[in-house]
Short mmCIF file of C-alpha atoms and ligand atoms in Angstrom, two decimals:
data_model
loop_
_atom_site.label_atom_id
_atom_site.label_comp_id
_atom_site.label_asym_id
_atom_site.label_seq_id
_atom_site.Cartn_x
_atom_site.Cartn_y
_atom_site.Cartn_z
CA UNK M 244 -39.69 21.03 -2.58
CA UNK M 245 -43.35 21.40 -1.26
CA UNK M 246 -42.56 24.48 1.11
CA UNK M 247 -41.58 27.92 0.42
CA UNK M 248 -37.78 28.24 1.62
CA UNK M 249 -38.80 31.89 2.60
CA UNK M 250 -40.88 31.31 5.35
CA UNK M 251 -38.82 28.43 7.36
CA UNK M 252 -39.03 29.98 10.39
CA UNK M 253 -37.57 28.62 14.15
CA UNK M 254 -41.37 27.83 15.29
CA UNK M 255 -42.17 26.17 11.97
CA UNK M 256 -38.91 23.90 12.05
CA UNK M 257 -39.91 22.91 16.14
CA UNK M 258 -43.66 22.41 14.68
CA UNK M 259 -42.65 20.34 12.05
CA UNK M 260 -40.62 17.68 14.31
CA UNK M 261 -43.25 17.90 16.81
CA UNK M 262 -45.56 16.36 14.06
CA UNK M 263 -42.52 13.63 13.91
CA UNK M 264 -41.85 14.73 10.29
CA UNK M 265 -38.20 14.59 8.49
CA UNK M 266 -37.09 18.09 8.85
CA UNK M 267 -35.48 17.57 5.08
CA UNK M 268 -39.33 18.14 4.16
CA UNK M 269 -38.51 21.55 4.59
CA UNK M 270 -35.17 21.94 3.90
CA UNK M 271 -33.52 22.54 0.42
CA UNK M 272 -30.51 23.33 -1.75
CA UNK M 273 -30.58 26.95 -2.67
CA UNK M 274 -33.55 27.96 -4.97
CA UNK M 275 -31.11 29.94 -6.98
CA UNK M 276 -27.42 28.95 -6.97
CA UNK M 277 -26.32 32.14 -9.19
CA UNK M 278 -26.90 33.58 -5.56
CA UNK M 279 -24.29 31.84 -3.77
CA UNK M 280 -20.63 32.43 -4.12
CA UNK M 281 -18.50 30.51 -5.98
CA UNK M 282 -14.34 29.51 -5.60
CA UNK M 283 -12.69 28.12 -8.84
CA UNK M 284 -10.32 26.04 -7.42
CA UNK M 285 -7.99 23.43 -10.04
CA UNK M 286 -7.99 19.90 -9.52
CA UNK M 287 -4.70 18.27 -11.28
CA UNK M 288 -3.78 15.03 -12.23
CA UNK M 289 -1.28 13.46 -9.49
CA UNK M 290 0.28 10.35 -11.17
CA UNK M 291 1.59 8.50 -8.60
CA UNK M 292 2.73 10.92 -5.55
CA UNK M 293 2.36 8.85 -2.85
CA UNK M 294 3.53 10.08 0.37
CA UNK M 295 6.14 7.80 0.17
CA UNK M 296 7.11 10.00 -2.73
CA UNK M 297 6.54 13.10 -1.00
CA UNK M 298 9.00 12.11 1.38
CA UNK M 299 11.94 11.19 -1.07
CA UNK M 300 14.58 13.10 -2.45
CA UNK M 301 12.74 13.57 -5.78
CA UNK M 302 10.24 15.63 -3.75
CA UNK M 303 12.91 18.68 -4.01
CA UNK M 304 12.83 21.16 -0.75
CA UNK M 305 9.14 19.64 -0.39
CA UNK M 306 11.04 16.01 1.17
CA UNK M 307 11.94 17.67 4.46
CA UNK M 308 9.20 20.21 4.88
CA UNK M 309 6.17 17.56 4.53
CA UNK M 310 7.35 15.33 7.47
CA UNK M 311 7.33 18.38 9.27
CA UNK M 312 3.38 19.27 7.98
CA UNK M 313 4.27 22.06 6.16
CA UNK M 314 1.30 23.11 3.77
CA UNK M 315 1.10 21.75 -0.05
CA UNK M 316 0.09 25.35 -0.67
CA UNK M 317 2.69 26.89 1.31
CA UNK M 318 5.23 26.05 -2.04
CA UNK M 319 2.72 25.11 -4.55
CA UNK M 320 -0.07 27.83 -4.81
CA UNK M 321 -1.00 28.06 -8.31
CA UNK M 322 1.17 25.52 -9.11
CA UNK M 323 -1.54 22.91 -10.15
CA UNK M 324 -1.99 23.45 -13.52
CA UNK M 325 1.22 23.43 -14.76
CA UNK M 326 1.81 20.17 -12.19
CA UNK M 327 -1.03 18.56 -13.90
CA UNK M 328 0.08 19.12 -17.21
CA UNK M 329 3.92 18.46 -16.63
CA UNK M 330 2.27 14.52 -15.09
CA UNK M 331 0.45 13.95 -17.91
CA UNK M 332 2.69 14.70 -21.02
CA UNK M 333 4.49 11.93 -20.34
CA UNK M 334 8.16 10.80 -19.81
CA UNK M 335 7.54 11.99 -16.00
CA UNK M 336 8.57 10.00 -13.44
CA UNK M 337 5.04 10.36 -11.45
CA UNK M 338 3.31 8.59 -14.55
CA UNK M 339 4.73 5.10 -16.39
CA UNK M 340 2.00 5.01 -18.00
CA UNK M 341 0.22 8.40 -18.87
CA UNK M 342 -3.24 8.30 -20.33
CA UNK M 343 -3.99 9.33 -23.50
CA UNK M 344 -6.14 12.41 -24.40
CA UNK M 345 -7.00 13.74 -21.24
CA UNK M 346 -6.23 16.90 -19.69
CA UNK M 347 -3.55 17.68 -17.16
CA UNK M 348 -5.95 19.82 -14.40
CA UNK M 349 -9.69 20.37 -14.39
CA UNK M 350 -11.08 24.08 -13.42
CA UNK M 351 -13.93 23.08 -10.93
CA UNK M 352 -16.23 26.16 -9.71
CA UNK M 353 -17.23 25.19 -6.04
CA UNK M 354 -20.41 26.40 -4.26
CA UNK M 355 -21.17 25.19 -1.05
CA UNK M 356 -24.33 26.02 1.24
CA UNK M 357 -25.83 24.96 4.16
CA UNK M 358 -29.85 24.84 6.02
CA UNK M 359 -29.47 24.03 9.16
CA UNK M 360 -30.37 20.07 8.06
CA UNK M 361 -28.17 19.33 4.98
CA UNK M 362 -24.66 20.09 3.09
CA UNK M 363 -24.79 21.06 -0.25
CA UNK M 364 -21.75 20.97 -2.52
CA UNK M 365 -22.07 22.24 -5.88
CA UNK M 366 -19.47 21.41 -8.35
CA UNK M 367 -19.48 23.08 -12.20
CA UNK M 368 -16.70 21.70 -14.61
CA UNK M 369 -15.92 21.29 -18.19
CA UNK M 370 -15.75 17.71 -18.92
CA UNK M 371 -13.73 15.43 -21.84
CA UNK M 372 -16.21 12.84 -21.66
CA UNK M 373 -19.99 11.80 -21.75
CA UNK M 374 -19.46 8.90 -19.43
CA UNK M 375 -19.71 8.63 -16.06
CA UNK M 376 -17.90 10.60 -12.98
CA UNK M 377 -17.03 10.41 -9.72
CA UNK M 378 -17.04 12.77 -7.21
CA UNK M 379 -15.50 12.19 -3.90
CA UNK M 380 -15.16 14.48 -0.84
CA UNK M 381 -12.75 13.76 1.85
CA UNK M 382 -13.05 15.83 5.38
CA UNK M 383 -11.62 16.14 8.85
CA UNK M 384 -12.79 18.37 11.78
CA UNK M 385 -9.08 18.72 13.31
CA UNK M 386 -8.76 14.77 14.38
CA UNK M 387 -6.26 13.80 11.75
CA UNK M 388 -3.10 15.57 12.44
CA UNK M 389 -1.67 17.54 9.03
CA UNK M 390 -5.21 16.76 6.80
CA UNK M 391 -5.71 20.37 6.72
CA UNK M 392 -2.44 21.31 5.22
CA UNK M 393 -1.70 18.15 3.34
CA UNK M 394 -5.12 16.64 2.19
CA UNK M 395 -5.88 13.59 0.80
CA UNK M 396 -1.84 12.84 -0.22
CA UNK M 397 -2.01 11.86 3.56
CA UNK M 398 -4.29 8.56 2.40
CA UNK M 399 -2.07 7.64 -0.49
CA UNK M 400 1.03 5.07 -0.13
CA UNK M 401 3.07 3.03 -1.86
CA UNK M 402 1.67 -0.44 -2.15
CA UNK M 403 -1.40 0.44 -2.79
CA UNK M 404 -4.10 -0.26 -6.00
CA UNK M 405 -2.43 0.94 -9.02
CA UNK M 406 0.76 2.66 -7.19
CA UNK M 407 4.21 1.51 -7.09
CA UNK M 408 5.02 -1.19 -5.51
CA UNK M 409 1.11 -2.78 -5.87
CA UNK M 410 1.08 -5.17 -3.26
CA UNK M 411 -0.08 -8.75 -4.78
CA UNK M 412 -3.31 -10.26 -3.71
CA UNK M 413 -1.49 -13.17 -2.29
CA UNK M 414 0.60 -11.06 0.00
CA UNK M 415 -2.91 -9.23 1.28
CA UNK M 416 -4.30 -12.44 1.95
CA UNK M 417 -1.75 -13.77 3.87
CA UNK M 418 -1.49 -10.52 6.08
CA UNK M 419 -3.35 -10.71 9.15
CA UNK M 420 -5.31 -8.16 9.38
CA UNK M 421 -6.32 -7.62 5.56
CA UNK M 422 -6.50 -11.06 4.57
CA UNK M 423 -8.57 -14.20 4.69
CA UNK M 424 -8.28 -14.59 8.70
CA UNK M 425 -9.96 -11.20 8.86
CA UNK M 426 -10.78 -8.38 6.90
CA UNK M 427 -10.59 -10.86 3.27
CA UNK M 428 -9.56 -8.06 0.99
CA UNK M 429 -7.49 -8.64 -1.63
CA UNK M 430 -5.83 -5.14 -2.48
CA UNK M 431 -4.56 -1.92 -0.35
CA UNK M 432 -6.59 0.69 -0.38
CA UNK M 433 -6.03 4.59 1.13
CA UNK M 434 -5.18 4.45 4.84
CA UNK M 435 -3.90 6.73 7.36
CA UNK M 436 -0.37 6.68 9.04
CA UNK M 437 -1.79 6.34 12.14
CA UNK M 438 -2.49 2.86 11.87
CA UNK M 439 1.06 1.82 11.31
CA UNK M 440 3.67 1.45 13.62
CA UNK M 441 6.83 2.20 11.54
CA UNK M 442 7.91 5.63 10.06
CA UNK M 443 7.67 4.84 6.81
CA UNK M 444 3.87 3.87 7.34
CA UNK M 445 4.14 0.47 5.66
CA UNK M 446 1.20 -0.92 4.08
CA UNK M 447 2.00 -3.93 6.47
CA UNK M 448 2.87 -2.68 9.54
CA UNK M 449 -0.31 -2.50 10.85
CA UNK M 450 -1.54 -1.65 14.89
CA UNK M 451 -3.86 -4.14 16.19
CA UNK M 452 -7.15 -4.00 15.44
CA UNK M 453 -8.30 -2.96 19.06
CA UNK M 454 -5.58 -0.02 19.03
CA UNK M 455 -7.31 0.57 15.62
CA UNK M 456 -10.70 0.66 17.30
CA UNK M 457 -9.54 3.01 19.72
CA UNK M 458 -8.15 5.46 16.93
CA UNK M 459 -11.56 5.37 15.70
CA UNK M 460 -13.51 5.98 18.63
CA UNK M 461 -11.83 8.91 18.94
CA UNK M 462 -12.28 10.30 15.95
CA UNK M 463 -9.07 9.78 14.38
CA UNK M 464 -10.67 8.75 10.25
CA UNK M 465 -11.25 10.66 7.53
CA UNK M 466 -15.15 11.11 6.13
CA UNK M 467 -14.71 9.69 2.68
CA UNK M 468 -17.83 10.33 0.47
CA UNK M 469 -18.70 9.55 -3.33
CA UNK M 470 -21.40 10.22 -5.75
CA UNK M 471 -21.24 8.54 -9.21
CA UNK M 472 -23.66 10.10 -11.77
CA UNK M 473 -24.17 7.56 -14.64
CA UNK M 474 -27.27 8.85 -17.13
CA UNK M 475 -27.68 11.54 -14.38
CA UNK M 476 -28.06 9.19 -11.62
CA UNK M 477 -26.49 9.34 -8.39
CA UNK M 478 -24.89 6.38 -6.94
CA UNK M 479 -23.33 6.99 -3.20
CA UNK M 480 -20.94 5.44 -0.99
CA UNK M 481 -20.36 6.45 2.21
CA UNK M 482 -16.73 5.62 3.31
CA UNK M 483 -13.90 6.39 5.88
CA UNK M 484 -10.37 6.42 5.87
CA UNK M 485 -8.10 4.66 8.69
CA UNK M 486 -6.36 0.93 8.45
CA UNK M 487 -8.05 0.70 4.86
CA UNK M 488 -10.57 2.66 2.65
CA UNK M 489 -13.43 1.19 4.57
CA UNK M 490 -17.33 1.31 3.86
CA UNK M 491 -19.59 2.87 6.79
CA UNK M 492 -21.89 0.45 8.60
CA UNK M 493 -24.76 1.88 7.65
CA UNK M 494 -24.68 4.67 4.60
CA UNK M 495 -25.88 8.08 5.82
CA UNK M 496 -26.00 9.49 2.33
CA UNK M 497 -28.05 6.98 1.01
CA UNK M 498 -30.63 9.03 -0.29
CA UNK M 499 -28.78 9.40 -3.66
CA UNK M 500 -31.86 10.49 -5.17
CA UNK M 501 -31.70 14.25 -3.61
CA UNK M 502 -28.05 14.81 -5.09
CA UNK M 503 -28.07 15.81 -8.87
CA UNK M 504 -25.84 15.22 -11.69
CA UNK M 505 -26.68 17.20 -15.24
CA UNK M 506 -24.33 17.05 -18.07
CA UNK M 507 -25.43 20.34 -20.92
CA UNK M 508 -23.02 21.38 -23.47
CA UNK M 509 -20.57 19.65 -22.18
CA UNK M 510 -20.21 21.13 -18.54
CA UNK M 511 -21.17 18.79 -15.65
CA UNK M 512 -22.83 20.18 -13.34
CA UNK M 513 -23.37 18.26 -9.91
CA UNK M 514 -25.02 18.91 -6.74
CA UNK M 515 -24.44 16.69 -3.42
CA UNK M 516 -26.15 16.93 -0.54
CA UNK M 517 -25.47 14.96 3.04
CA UNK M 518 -26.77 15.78 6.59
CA UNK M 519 -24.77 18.04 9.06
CA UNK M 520 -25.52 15.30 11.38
CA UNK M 521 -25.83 12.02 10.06
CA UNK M 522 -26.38 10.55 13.63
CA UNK M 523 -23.44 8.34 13.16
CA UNK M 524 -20.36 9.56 14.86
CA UNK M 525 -18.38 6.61 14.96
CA UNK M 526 -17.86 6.26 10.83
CA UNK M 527 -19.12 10.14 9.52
CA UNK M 528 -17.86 13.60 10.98
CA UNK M 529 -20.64 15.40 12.55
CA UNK M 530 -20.86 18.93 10.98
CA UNK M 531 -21.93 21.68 13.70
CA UNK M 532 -23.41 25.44 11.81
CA UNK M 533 -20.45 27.72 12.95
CA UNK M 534 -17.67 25.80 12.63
CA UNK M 535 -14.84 25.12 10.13
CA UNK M 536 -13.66 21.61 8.56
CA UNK M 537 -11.17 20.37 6.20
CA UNK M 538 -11.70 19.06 2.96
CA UNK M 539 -10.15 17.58 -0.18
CA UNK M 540 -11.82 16.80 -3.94
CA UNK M 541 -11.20 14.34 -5.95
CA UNK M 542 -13.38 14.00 -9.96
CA UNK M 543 -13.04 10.77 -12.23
CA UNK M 544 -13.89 12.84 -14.94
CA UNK M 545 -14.88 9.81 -17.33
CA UNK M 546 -13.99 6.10 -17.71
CA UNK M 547 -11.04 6.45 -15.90
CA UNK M 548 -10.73 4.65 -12.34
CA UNK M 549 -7.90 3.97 -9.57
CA UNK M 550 -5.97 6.62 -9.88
CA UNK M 551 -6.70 8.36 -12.79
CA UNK M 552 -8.55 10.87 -11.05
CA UNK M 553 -7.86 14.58 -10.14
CA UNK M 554 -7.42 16.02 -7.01
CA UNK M 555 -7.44 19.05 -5.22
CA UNK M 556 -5.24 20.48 -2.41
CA UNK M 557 -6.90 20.60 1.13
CA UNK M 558 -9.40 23.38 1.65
CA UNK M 559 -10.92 24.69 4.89
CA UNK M 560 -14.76 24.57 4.87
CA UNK M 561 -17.10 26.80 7.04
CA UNK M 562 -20.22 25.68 7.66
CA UNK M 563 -22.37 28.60 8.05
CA UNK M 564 -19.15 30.96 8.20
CA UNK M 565 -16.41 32.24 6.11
CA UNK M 566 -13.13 30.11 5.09
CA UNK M 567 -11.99 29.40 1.88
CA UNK M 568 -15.16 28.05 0.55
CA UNK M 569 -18.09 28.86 2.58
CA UNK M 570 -21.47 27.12 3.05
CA UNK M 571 -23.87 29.82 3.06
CA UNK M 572 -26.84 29.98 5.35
CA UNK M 573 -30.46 29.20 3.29
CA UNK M 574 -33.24 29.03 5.20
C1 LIG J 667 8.82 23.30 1.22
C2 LIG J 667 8.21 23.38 -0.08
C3 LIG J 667 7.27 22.27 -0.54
C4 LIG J 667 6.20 21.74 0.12
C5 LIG J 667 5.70 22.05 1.52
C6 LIG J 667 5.58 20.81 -0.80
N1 LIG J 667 6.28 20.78 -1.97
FE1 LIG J 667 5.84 19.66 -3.61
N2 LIG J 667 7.49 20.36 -4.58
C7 LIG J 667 8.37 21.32 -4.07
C8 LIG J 667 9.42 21.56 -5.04
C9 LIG J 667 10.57 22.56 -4.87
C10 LIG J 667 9.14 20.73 -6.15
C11 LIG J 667 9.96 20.60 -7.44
C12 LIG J 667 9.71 21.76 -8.30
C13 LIG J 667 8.40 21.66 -8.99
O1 LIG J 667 8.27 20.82 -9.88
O2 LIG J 667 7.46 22.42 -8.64
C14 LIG J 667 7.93 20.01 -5.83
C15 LIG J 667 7.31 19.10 -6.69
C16 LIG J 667 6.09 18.49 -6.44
C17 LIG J 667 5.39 17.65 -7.37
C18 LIG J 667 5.88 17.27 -8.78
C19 LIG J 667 5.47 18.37 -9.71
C20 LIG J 667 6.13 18.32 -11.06
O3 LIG J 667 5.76 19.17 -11.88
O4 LIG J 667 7.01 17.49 -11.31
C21 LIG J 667 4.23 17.26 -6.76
C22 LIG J 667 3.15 16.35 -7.34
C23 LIG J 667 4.22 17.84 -5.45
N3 LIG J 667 5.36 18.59 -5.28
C24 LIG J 667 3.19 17.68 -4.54
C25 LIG J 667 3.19 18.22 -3.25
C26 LIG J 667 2.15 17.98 -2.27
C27 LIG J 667 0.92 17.12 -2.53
C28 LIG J 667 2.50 18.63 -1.14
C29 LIG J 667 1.78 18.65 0.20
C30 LIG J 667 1.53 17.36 0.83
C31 LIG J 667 3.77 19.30 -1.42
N4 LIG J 667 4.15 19.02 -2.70
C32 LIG J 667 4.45 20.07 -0.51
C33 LIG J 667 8.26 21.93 -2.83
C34 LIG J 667 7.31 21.67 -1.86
#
């Protein structure tokens, strides 16, 4: 960072983009992160609890609150751990086929800050492998109804990748939205319950693609973000969430390079960055200092993939003010 975040002042921000200059060239993470406050929050291992799930009669008491949007947390605070573990261990039936030697929950120490320019998400864990991760970050401002009380489980159906009921590639490219006639996928991927038209949210169901479109122009998707860190090296992709688990048009946290992954004595420690305002509104949420967003994490810690991963119940987000994890102001 070439200047001094101490002296970033109003008149040299409006001097600096009068000169036609980035304005990243003077923003920065925080110069010393012991500074800025940090939220342990527990990410657990979910198995397979799809919505669909959530909604059955296995999902005790929880099967006729969740329709409703009751809040995960509303039952389950401080319930992760021993979720996670219970998952894991086997003979559940969330998990068929449990993997061996990992943990049930990760303890993840969250910082978040802000500088007027950029996002930056810290995340500190203890990890069980030297491979690679995955961190992904999934946020709403409001648009998708229930996100901020039920998270990313709203994404996650039956007949989807590596959950029951994995619908075959040659039924996906037969349908006619997902398949060779259009979008030529050959799996099912997260989507929202908004694109369907029947209660249950099939994977099939789908609305057309121009009532799709129109769900999207008005902000009805979920920001879905990752950064892989492989040898330390940040890999992005910049994602939403709506019919499918679709890429953005044009990647607005490209610049991989200025987000940070360090593995010492066995903790990772990572550090993403992305811009308040990416300048693309139809695929990324714009983030305004001042206001508050939903958001849900999700870590591949190691060579695990699909759903192996942990994740976290939603959290609200303040950019610039206080909520449950707060992006500090540094300037
Ligand atoms: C009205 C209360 C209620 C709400 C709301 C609720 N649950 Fe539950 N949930 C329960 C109960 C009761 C159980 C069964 C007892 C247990 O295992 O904790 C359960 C079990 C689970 C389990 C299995 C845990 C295990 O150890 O077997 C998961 C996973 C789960 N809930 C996830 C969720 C998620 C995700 C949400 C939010 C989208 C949610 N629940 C909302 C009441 C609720």
């Amino acid at each position: 960072m070439s200047t001094s975040l101490g002296f970033r002042t109003l008149g040299a921000a409006v001097l600096i983009s009068a000169f036609g200059l980035s304005g990243a060239a003077v923003a920065g993470p925080p110069a010393d992160w012991s500074e800025v406050p940090e939220k342990t929050i527990s990410l657990f291992y979910p198995g397979q609890s799809s919505y669909n799930w959530l909604l059955s009669k296995e999902h005790k008491k929880g099967n006729r609150k969740v329709p409703k949007g009751a809040a995960c947390l509303d039952c389950h605070e401080d319930d992760e751990q021993d979720m996670g573990d219970a998952i894991i261990e086997g003979d559940h039936p969330l998990e068929p086929n449990p993997a061996e030697g990992i943990n049930g929950f990760i303890e993840v120490a969250v910082q978040a800050a802000q500088d007027g320019e950029n996002l930056y998400l810290r995340f500190k864990w203890e990890t069980q492998s030297d491979g690679p991760v995955r961190v992904a970050v999934m946020l709403d401002d409001g648009k998708v109804p229930n996100f901020a009380a039920q998270g990313c489980w709203l994404t996650c159906h039956d007949g989807m990748n590596s959950n029951p009921e994995a619908v075959s590639e040659d039924k996906v490219k037969a349908h006619p939205l997902f398949g060779d006639g259009g979008m030529k996928k050959k799996d099912i991927r997260k989507y929202l319950a908004a694109s369907r038209t029947d209660e249950e949210s099939s994977w099939d169901k789908t609305k057309s693609a121009d009532e799709i479109a129109k769900i999207k122009a008005s902000g009805g998707f979920l920001d879905l973000m990752y950064w892989r860190f492989k040898d330390g090296k940040p890999q992005t992709k910049d994602g939403y969430v709506l019919e499918y688990r679709n890429g953005d048009a044009k990647s607005s946290i490209g610049d991989a390079g200025k987000s940070t992954g360090e593995l010492k004595d066995g903790v990772y420690t990572v550090v993403i960055q992305r811009k308040l305002d990416t300048g693309h509104p139809e695929d990324d949420k714009i983030l305004k200092v001042g206001s508050v967003y939903s958001v849900g994490f999700a870590i591949h810690d190691g060579k695990v993939k699909d759903r192996f991963h942990y994740t976290s119940f939603p959290f609200a987000l303040g950019i610039g003010v206080d909520a449950d994890i707060s992006a500090v102001s540094v300037k």
